[in-house]
Structure formats: structure tokens, C-alpha cells
XYZ file of C-alpha atoms in Angstrom:
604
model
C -1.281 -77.976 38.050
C -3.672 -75.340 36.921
C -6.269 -73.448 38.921
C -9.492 -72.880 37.039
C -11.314 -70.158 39.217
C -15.245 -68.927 37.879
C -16.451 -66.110 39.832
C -19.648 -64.143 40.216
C -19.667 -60.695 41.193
C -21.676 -59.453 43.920
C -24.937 -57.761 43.529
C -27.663 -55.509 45.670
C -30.294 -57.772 44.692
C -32.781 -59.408 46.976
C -32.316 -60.915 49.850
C -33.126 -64.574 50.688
C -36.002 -66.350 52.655
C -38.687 -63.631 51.506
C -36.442 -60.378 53.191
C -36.331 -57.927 50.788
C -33.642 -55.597 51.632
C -30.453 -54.119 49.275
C -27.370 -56.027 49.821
C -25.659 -52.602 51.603
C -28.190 -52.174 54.236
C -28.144 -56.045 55.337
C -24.667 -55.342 55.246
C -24.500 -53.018 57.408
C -27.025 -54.544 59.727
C -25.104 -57.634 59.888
C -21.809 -55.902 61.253
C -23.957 -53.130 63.521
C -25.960 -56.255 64.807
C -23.244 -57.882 65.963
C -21.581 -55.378 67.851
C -24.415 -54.270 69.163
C -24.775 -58.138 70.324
C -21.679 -57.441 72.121
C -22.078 -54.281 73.903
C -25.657 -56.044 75.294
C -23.563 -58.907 76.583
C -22.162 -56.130 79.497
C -25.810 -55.324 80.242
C -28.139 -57.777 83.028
C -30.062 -60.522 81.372
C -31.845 -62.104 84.601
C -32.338 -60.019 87.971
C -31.528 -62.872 90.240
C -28.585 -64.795 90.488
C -30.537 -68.277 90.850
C -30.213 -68.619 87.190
C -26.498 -70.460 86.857
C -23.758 -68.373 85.435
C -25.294 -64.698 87.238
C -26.079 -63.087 84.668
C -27.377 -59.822 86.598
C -23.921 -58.068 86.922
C -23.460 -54.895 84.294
C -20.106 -54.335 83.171
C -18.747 -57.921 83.324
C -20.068 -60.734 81.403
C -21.013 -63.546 82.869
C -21.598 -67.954 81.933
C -23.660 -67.709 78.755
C -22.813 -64.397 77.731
C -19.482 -64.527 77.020
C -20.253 -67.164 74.121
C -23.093 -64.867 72.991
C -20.228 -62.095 73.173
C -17.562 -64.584 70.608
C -20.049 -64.403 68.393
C -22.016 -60.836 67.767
C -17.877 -60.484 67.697
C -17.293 -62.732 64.950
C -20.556 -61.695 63.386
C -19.066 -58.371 63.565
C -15.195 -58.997 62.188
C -16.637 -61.176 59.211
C -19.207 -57.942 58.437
C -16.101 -55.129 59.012
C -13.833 -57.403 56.818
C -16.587 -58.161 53.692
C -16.257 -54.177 53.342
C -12.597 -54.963 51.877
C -10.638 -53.365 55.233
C -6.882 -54.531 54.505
C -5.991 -55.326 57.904
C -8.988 -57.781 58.345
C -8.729 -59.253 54.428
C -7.219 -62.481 56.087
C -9.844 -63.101 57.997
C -11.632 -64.287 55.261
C -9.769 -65.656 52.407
C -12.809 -67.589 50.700
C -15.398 -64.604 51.262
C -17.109 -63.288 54.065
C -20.686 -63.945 53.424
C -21.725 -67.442 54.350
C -19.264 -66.975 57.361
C -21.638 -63.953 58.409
C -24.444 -65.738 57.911
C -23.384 -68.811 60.017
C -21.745 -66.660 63.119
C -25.785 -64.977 62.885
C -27.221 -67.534 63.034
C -25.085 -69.161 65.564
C -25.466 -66.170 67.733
C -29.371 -65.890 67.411
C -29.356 -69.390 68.369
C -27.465 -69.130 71.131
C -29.601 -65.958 72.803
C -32.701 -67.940 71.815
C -31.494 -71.047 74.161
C -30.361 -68.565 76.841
C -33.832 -66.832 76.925
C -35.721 -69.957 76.989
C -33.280 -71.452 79.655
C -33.691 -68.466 82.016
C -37.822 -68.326 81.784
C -37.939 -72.560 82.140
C -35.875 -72.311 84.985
C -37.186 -69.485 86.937
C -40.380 -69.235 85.637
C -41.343 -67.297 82.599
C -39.752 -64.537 80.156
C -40.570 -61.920 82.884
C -37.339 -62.578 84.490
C -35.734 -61.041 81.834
C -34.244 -57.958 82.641
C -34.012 -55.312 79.733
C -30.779 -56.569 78.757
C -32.177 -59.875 77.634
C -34.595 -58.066 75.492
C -32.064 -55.822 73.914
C -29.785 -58.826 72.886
C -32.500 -60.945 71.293
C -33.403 -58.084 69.539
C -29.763 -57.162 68.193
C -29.210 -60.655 67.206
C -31.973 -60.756 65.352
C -31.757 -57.390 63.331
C -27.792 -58.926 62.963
C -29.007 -62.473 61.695
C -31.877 -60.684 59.173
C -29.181 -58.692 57.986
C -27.086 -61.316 57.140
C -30.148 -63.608 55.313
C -29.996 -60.682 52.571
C -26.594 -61.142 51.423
C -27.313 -62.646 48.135
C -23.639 -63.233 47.496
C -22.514 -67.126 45.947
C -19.477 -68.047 46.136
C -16.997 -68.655 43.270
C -16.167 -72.370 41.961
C -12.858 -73.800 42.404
C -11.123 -76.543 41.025
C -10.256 -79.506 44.033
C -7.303 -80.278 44.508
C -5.313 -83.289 43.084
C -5.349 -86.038 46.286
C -2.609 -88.007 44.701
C -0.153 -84.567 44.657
C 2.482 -83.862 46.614
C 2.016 -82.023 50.120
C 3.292 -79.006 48.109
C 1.689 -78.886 44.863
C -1.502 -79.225 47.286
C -0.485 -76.010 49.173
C 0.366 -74.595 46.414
C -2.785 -75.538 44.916
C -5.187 -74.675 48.096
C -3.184 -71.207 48.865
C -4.062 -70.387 45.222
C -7.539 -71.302 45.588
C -8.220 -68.902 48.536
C -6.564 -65.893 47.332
C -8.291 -66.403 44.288
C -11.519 -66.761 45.796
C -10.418 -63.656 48.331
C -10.338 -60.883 45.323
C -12.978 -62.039 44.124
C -15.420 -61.574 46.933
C -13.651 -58.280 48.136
C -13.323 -56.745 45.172
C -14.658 -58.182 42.078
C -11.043 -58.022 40.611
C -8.540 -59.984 38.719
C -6.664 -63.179 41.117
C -3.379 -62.417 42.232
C -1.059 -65.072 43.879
C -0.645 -65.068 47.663
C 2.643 -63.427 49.260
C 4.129 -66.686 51.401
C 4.936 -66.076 54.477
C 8.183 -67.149 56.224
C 9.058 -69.929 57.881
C 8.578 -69.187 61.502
C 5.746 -66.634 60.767
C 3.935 -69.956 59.867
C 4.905 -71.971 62.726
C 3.584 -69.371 64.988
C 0.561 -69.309 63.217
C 0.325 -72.889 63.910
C 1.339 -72.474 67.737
C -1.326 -69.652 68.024
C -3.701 -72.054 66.790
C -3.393 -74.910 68.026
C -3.079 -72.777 71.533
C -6.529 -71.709 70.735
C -7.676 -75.069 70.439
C -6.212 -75.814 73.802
C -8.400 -73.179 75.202
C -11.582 -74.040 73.558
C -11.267 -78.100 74.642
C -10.159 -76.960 77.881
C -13.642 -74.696 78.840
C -15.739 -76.901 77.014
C -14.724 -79.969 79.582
C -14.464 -77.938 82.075
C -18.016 -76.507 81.723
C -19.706 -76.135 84.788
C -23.168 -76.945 84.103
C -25.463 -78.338 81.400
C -26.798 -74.712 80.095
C -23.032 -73.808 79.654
C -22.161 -76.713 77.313
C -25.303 -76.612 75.559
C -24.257 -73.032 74.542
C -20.935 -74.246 73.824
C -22.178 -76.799 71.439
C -24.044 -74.257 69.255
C -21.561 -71.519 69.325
C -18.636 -74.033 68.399
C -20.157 -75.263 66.220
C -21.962 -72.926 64.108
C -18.138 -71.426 64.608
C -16.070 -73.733 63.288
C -18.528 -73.571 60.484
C -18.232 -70.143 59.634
C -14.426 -70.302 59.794
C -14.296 -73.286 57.207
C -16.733 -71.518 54.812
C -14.406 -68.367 54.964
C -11.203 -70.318 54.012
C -9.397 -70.311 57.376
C -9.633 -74.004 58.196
C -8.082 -74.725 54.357
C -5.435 -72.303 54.934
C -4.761 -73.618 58.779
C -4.540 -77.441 57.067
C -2.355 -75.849 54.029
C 0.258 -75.086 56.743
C -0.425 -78.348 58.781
C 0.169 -79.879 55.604
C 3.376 -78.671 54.942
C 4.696 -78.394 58.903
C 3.528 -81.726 59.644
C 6.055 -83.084 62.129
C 6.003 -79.157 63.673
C 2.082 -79.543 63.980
C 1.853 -83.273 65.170
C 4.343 -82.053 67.670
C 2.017 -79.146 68.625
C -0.679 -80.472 68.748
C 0.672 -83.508 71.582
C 2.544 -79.960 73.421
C -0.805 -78.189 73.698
C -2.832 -82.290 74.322
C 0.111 -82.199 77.393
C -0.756 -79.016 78.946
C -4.391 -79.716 79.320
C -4.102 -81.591 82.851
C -1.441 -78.496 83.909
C -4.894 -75.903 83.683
C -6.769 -78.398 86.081
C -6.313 -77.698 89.756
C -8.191 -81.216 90.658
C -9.170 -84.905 88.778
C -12.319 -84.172 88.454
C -12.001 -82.824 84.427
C -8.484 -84.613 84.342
C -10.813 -87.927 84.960
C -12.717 -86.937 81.690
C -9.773 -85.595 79.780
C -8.314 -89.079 80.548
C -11.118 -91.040 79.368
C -12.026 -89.151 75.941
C -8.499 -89.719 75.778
C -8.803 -94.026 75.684
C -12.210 -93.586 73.667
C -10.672 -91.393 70.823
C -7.728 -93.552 70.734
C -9.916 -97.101 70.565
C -11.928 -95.105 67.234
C -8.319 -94.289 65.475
C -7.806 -98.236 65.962
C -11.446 -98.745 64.718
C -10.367 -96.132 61.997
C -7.884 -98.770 60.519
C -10.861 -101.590 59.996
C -13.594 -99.036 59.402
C -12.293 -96.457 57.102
C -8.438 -97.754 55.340
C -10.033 -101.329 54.618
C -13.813 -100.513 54.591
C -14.656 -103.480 57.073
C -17.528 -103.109 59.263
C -16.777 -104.148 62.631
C -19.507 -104.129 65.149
C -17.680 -105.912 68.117
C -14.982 -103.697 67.693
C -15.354 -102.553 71.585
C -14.416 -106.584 72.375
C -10.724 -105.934 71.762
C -10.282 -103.222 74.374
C -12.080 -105.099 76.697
C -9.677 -108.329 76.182
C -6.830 -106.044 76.343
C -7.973 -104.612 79.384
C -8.806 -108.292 81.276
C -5.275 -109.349 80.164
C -3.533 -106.529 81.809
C -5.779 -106.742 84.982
C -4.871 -110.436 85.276
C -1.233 -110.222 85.385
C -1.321 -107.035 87.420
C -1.173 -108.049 90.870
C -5.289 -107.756 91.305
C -6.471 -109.860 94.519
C -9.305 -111.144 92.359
C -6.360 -112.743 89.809
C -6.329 -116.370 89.817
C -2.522 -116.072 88.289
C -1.172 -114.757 91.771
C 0.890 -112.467 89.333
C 2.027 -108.906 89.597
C 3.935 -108.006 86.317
C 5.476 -104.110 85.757
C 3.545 -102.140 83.874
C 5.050 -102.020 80.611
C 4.765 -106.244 80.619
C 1.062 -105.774 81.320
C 0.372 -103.996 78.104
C 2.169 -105.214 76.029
C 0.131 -108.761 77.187
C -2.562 -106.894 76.631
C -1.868 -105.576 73.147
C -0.556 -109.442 71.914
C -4.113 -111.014 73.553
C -6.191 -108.944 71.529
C -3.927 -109.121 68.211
C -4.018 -113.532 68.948
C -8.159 -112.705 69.255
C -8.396 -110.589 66.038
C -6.618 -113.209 64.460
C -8.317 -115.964 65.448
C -11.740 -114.100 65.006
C -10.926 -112.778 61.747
C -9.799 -116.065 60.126
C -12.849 -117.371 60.041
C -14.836 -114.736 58.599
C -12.608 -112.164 56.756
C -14.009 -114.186 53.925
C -17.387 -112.880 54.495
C -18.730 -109.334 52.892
C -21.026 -106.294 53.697
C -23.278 -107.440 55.960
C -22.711 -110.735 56.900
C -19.464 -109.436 58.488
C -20.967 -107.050 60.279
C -23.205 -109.566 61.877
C -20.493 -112.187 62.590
C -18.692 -109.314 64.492
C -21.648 -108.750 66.461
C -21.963 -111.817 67.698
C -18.228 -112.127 68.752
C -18.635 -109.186 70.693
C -21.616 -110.845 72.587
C -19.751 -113.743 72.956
C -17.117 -112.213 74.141
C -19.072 -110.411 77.117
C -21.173 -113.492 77.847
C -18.121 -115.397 78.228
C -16.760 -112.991 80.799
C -19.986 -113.048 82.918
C -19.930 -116.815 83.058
C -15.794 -117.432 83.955
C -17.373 -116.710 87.884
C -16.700 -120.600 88.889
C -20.310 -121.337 88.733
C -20.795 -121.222 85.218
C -17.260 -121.976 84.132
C -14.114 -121.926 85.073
C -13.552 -119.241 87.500
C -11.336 -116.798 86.097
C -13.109 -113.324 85.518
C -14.965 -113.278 88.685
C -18.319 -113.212 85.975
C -20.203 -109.702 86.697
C -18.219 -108.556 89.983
C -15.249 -108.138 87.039
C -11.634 -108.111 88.426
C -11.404 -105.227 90.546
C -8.309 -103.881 93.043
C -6.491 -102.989 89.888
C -3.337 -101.338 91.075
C -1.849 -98.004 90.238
C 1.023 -98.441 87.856
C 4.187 -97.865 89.029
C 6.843 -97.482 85.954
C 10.245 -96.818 86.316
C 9.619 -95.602 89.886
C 7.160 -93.275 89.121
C 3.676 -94.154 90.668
C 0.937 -92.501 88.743
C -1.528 -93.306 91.747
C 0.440 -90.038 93.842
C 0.465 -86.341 93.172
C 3.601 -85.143 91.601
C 4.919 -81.201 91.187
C 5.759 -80.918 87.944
C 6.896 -77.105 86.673
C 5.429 -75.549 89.930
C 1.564 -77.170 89.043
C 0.414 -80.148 91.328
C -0.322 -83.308 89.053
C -2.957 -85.581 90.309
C -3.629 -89.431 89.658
C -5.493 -89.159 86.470
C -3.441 -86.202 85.003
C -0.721 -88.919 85.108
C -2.820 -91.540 83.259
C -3.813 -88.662 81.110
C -0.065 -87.954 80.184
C 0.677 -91.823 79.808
C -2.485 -92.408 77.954
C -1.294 -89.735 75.851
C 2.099 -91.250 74.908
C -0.272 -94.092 73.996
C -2.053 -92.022 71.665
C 0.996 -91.293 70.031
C 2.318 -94.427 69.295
C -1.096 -95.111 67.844
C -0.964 -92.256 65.635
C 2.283 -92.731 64.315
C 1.221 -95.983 63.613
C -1.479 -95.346 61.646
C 0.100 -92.720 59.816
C 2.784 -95.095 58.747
C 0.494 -97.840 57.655
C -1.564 -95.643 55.781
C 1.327 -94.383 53.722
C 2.925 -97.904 53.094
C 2.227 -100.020 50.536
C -0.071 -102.610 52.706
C -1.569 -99.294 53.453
C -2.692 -98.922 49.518
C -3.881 -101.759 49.696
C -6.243 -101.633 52.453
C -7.423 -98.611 50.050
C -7.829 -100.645 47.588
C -9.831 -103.348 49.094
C -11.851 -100.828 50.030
C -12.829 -98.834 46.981
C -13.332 -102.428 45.561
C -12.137 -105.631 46.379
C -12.644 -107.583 43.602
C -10.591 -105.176 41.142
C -8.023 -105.046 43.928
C -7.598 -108.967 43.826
C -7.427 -109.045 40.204
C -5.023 -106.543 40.218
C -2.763 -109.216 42.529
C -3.768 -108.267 46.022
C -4.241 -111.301 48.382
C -7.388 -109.238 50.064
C -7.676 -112.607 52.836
C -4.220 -111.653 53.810
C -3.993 -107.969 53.287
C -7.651 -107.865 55.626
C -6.679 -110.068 58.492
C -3.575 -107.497 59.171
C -5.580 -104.832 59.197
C -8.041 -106.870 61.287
C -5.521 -107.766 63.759
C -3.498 -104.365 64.055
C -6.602 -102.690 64.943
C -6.949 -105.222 67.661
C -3.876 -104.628 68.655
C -4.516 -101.020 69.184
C -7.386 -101.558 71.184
C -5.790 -103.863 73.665
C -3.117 -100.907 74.099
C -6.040 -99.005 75.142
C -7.437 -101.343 76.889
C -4.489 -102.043 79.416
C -4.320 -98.348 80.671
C -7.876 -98.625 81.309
C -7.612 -101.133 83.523
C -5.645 -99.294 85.687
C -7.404 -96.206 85.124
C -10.980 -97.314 86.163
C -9.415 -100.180 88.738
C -12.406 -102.278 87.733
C -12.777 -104.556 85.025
C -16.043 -105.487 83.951
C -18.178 -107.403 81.145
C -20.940 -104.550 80.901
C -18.351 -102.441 80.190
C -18.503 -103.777 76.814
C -21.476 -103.778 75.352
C -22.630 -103.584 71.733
C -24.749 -100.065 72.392
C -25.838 -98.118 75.410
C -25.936 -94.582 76.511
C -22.701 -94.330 78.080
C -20.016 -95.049 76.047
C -17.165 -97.010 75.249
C -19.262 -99.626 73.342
C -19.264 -100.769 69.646
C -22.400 -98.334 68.496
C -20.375 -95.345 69.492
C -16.904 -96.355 68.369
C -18.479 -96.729 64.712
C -20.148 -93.391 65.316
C -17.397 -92.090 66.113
C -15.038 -92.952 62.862
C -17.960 -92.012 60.746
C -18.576 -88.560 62.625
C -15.171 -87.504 62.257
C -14.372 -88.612 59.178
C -13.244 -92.359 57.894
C -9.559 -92.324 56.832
C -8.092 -89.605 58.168
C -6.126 -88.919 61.679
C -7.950 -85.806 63.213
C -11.335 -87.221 62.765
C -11.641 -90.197 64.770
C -9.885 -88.289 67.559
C -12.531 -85.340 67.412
C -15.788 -87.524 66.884
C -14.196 -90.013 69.849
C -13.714 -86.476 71.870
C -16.914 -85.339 71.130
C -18.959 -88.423 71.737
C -17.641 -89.017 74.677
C -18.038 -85.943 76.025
C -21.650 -85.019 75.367
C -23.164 -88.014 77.127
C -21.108 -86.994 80.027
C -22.123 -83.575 80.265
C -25.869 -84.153 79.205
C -27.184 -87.053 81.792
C -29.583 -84.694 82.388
C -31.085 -86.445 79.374
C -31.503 -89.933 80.861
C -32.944 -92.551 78.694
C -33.654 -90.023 75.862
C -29.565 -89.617 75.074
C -29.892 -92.290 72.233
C -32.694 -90.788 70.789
C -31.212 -87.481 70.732
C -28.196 -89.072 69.662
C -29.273 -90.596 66.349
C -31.819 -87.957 65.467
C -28.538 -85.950 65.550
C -26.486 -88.446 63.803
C -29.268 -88.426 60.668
C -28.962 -84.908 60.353
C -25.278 -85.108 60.209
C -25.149 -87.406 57.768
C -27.518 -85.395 56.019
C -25.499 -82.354 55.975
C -22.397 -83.522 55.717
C -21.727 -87.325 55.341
C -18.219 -86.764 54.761
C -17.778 -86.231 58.204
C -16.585 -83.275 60.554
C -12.664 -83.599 58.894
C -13.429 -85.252 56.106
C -11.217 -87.722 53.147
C -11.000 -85.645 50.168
C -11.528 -89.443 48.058
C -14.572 -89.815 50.642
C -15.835 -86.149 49.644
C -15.432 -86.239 46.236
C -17.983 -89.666 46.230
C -20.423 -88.376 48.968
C -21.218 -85.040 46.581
C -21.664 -85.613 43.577
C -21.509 -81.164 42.905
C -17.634 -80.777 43.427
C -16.012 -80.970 40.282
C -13.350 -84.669 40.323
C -9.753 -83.766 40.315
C -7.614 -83.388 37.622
C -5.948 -86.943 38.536
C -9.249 -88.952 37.160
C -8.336 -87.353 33.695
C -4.647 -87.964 33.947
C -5.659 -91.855 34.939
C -8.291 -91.754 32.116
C -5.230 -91.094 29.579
């Protein structure tokens, strides 16, 4: 594998967006900017305390500010590193501009929300103290300085997808460091020094505690101002990060620790209801938790085989009736009370029987008409649960009451309905489903992953890229799509069994096509495609976050699904490949990045 690395030296030339100033003094007022930004966030923005978050203390930051402070900071460590400082080089192994320019941006954002926020809620911009001047001013000299950086940043070749996990490293680690002396200092690529072993695995831990820490607060957010300010500084920072190498290097390592990251990543997942002195974010933890894992099912249909399922949301909700049947519930026609592990496992085989004998029929269909004959099994499906009341069939369901009285499960002697002590911290009820519903996760995942990598799991590939080469090439697509089809169902009803007990309630609305609350069918789709079709992380991020945000913004009412697709067709817009994208699914969706090597080696 060769790396083929163009560069383009810097010049003072310019700036963009009709600000004319030399590349050194934006420079310079990008990084002073900054941390000025954070020096104002220890000054009073508001002089009462009516305003949530009190923002009228000086000396201590305070709600808002501190994510105002995170990023004149990172505003500031991007701008002190572009300046070629070797103890902050790493910070920005594919160049420092863009990243400044994003974490600006970000920032000015941010104080912009924070000042309107303060004057709609207490009445006008002359509640400002002269704090909240000074920081809208220093973000914006920060974010003007940053618009004049006229740097662009050098072309690399992609990587080969069909390589090894270490040629890729190889390959990626390359890449950066290549990229790295060429934005600090115009110079000749050299290869990177590896690091040892356990310097990357603590790299990883410090990481992925991080990530711990930033899920944690932005669940745990208080009130709506607080998350909205989240949102943009998360955002606009994860951005910056990935435009100055760090997620490529972070996923380099991932790549080649895998089984040390997965194992990480479910370590740090654990710990989450251990920060959480009561259910009330454990109870949301726990449910982004089913919803993320129900998209990774979806992920299988969706984005290995490239079926589009839009009563995908039906399987969890037969899972879930099955296990709330046989569970001992009073409203149970069965009179049964089966242990827990028999209940999902039910569960699981009722929705893998109902994906079969839904997907029978009309796996033959294509496109469209597939997506409408799974539309219509998910009404069905809910229809037919509001009418098994005993009036309008037979009575089994209870119709719209649902099956309620659910119990708590109770495996191996362990009832997850009491608070246990584990390690000194007090674990409540759903910090218990959280931790089982996390073991459920991972049996998912490593499912998945091992489908994906078999040979069925080519073939779903296959079908998808196009199914009529893939049949002519031998592949029995009927067959290879209806086991897709009905493992994803199977997943779901996994899913669906620990809700049951979760929410003690069972009911048909619960499963609806679309609606502003989710789980339901619109979201689970939105979620795969947010995240990023055929990979592992990205279902479980766009599940997390679209969950989440409906949650924490009710104050929206019946405007949440018109604020959610305006934001969806932006998205798309901007990146289409998804938050954690396929590199197959990038390649196609820009039609810029130069094709990997492996489309010549197939051409010869």
C-alpha cells in the first residue's frame, strides 16, 4: 500500500466571507479570542439568579458557561497548537485550521443562544450584566479571526476497505502524520513514532472515560437551555476533533484494540447508572438503551441487506406482548408465570416465527413496494392488538388497556424491582434493567459483528449493492433476505421482552408507525440512517441521540417533528453518510474522495 499525499502550503492571503485580514493576525485573534472567551466565562452574565444555571456568581462558572468555557478553550488549544508548539502537535494531526474554525463557530453559537435565552426569559438584553457583553464580543473577534484562515487542507489517498485492520492503521496513521507536517510546517512527511502497547490502551481508556462523562451530563441535564447548549457545543465539537485527525487516529487504535475497546466501551456503558444517585436519568439511560439496541437490529435489514423496513417497530412490540403473557401479568389469559430468562427467549422466537412468516410473502418484492407491504404489517399488527379486547376478538391483549401488572424480573434470585449496594453505590430498579438491558446489548452486538463478517454476511452486502449481480453470481437472495429478515426480528423481540418489564405496561400505541415520542418505525429508520447504515457505533449513537432529544425538548410540543425533519434534511445534506459513517457508503455518497486503490486492483 502506498500513500499518495498532495499538499498546499499555507499562505497570508485573504481571508474568507469578505474579511480581509493577513493570515497571522486572524491567527492570533483566533487563539487570543478564545481565551479571552474563557477568562469572561468567570465574570456575571445575568444579575439575577431567576435565569436557570445562576449565572451572576464571579469566579465560578456556572450552567451555560462552562460549555461556553470547553470551547473559547478548544478554540484556544487548536490556535496555540497551529503555531507548531511540540507539546500540543498531537492535538491536531490533520491541521488545525478547520478545527479552529468549527470550535469558533461553535462557541459564538453557543453565547449567541445564551444571550438570547437570558433576554427571552427575563425580559430583554438589559439583563445582561457586563460580562455577557464582554463574551459575545470575545467570541466574536475569536470566530472572525478564525474565518481568515485561508488554509486547505492537503489530499489524501482513502484507505483500502477490503485491507487488513493493520494495513488500514498503517495506512490512516500515515495519512495524519503526513497531513500533520504539512500544515505545521510546510515540510517533507515523516512516518509516525508508534506508541506502545499499553500507552495505547490508556489512550483508549482515557477516551472512552471521556465519553462516559460527556453522555453522562448531557442526560443528566437539568433543564432545556442546558441541553440545547450541549447540542451545539458537542456537536460543533466532535466536528472540530474529526476535521483535525483525532477521531481517525482514536478509530486507528479502536481498530487494532478491538476486543480491548468493545470491552471499554461496555466498562464505561456499566458505570453510567453508578454516577446516578436516583432513577430518574437511570429511567432514560435504560430506555435509549432498548431504542439503540432495536436500530442495531433494524441496522441488519436496513443497512447489511439494504431492505427497507417500515414496520420494523412491530417486532419489539410482539416480543414484548409475548414476554408479558407468560410473565405472571393478572391481565394474562395463560394464568402463566415463567422465569425470566424463558420469557425472552419466547419473546425473541415469536418475533423470529413473525419475521418469517411476514417476510415470506413479500421478500420477493423490491424498493418500494416492500416498504409499503411493511407498513401495512406494522398497522396490522397494532390494529390487531387493539381489537384482541373480547369485544372485537378474542380476548387476549386486553385491546387499548394493553397487559399491564408486568412483574419485576427476578433471575437467579436477584430481583431487579429492589435497590441493591453494589461497590458502596445504591443501585435502583432501573439501574438494574439498565445493567441487564445492557448485557442485551451485547449479545446483540456480538451478533451483528459476527454476521457481518461471515460469509451470509457478504452476502447480505451483496444483495445490497445489487441484487441481481449477486444472484447471478449464485446467491439465493429469497433465502439469504428472509435470514436477515428474521434475525433482525429476532433482535427486536430481545428488546422487546425487557421492555415489558421495564415499562410494566404493554400497549398497542406503543407501536406506532411515526409520532413524536419514540420507539416507532419513523425513528428507528432515522435512526440507522443518522448514525450511519452498516456499521456498529452508528445505530447506537443516532438511537441515543434520538431518543434523547425528544425527551429533553417537550418543551417543543407538536412542533418536535417539524423540527425533527427540517433537521434530518440538513443532515443529509451535510453529511449523508451519516454521523459514523461506512467507508463503501462514503465513498458512493461523495463523489470528491478519490476510490481506493482496491477498485483498480479489481479492475485488473
Amino acid at each position: 500500500m502506498t500513500t499518495t499525499t498532495h499538499t498546499t502550503p499555507q499562505t497570508a492571503a485573504t481571508g474568507r466571507a469578505g474579511i480581509s485580514l493577513p493570515e497571522k493576525t486572524g491567527r492570533i485573534l483566533a487563539t487570543a479570542g478564545g481565551a479571552l472567551t474563557v477568562i469572561s466565562c468567570f465574570l456575571a452574565w445575568t444579575w439575577t439568579s431567576a435565569f436557570p444555571g445562576d449565572l451572576t456568581v464571579y469566579g465560578y462558572p456556572g450552567g451555560l458557561q462552562w460549555l461556553v468555557l470547553v470551547g473559547g478553550a478548544l478554540t484556544a488549544l487548536f490556535g496555540l497548537s497551529s503555531y507548531g508548539i511540540k507539546g500540543l502537535r498531537w492535538i491536531a494531526p490533520a491541521g488545525t485550521d478547520a478545527a479552529i474554525k468549527l470550535c469558533a463557530l461553535g462557541t459564538l453559537l453557543t453565547v449567541a443562544y445564551t444571550a438570547w435565552a437570558i433576554s427571552n426569559t427575563l425580559g430583554g438584553l438589559v439583563n445582561l450584566e457586563p460580562g455577557g457583553f464582554v463574551v459575545i464580543v470575545t467570541s466574536l473577534v475569536a470566530y472572525l479571526g478564525a474565518r481568515s484562515l485561508p488554509f486547505e487542507r492537503p489530499v489524501t489517498e482513502p484507505a483500502d476497505p477490503d485491507d487488513s485492520w493493520w494495513d488500514q492503521t498503517k495506512h490512516n496513521i500515515g495519512n495524519s502524520w503526513a497531513v500533520t507536517k504539512a500544515a505545521h510546517a510546510g515540510g517533507t512527511p515523516s512516518p509516525a513514532r508508534a506508541l506502545p502497547a499499553y500507552a495505547e490502551i490508556l489512550v483508549i481508556t482515557a477516551v472512552l472515560a471521556v465519553a462516559l462523562g460527556v453522555f453522562t451530563y448531557g442526560v443528566t441535564t437539568p433543564y432545556q437551555e442546558l441541553f440545547i447548549g450541549f447540542l451545539i457545543t458537542a456537536g460543533f465539537g466532535f466536528a472540530a476533533l474529526n476535521k483535525a485527525g483525532l477521531v481517525a487516529r482514536f478509530t486507528a487504535l479502536t481498530t487494532k484494540h478491538r476486543n480491548v475497546a468493545l470491552v471499554g466501551a461496555f466498562v464505561a456503558a456499566a458505570a453510567f447508572p453508578l454516577t446516578q444517585t436516583d432513577d430518574q436519568y437511570a429511567t432514560l439511560g435504560v430506555n435509549i438503551l432498548i431504542f439503540a439496541t432495536v436500530a442495531l437490529g433494524l441496522n441488519i435489514v436496513v443497512g447489511l441487506t439494504g431492505l427497507l423496513d417500515l414496520g420494523y417497530v412491530a417486532f419489539l412490540g410482539v416480543g414484548a406482548y409475548t414476554a408479558a403473557l407468560v410473565s405472571g401479568s393478572p391481565n394474562s389469559p395463560f394464568g402463566v408465570h415463567l422465569p425470566f430468562w424463558a420469557a425472552i427467549l419466547l419473546g425473541a422466537l415469536a418475533s423470529m416465527v413473525f419475521g418469517v412468516l411476514i417476510g415470506a410473502p413479500t421478500l420477493r418484492l423490491r424498493g418500494d413496494y416492500l416498504a409499503i407491504v411493511t407498513l401495512g404489517f406494522g398497522e396490522i399488527f397494532r390494529i390487531s392488538m387493539n381489537n384482541l379486547d373480547g369485544v372485537s376478538g378474542p380476548d387476549l391483549t386486553n385491546g387499548p388497556n394493553g397487559v399491564a401488572g408486568v412483574p419485576n424480573v427476578n433471575l437467579f434470585g436477584f430481583d431487579f424491582g429492589a435497590t441493591h449496594t453494589i461497590a458502596g453505590f445504591a443501585v435502583g430498579r432501573f439501574a438494574n434493567y439498565f445493567l441487564l438491558m445492557l448485557l442485551v446489548t451485547l449479545i446483540v452486538i456480538m451478533v451483528f459483528r459476527r454476521s457481518a463478517e461471515s460469509r451470509i454476511g457478504r452476502a447480505w452486502v451483496a444483495i445490497r449493492e445489487d441484487e441481481t449481480a449477486a444472484e447471478a453470481m449464485g446467491i439465493n437472495g429469497f433465502r439469504v433476505k428472509l435470514i436477515a429478515f428474521a434475525l433482525g426480528a429476532t433482535l427486536a423481540g430481545l428488546a422487546g421482552a425487557v421492555q415489558a418489564h421495564v415499562n410494566y405496561t404493554v400497549t398497542p400505541d406503543q407501536y406506532v408507525f411515526a409520532n413524536a415520542v419514540p420507539p416507532n418505525s419513523a425513528f428507528l429508520l432515522a435512526a440507522v440512517v443518522l448514525g450511519g447504515m452498516g456499521t456498529i457505533s452508528g445505530p447506537l449513537v443516532g438511537g441515543a441521540l434520538l431518543f434523547m432529544i425528544p425527551n429533553k425538548l417537550q418543551f417543543l410540543g407538536e412542533y418536535q417533528l417539524l423540527v425533527f425533519g427540517i433537521a434530518l434534511v440538513i443532515l443529509m445534506r451535510l453529511r449523508p453518510e451519516g454521523l459514523i459513517p461506512n467507508r463503501r457508503n462514503q465513498l458512493e455518497l461523495h463523489k470528491d474522495l478519490e476510490a481506493p486503490a482496491v477498485l483498480s486492483k479489481a479492475g485488473a
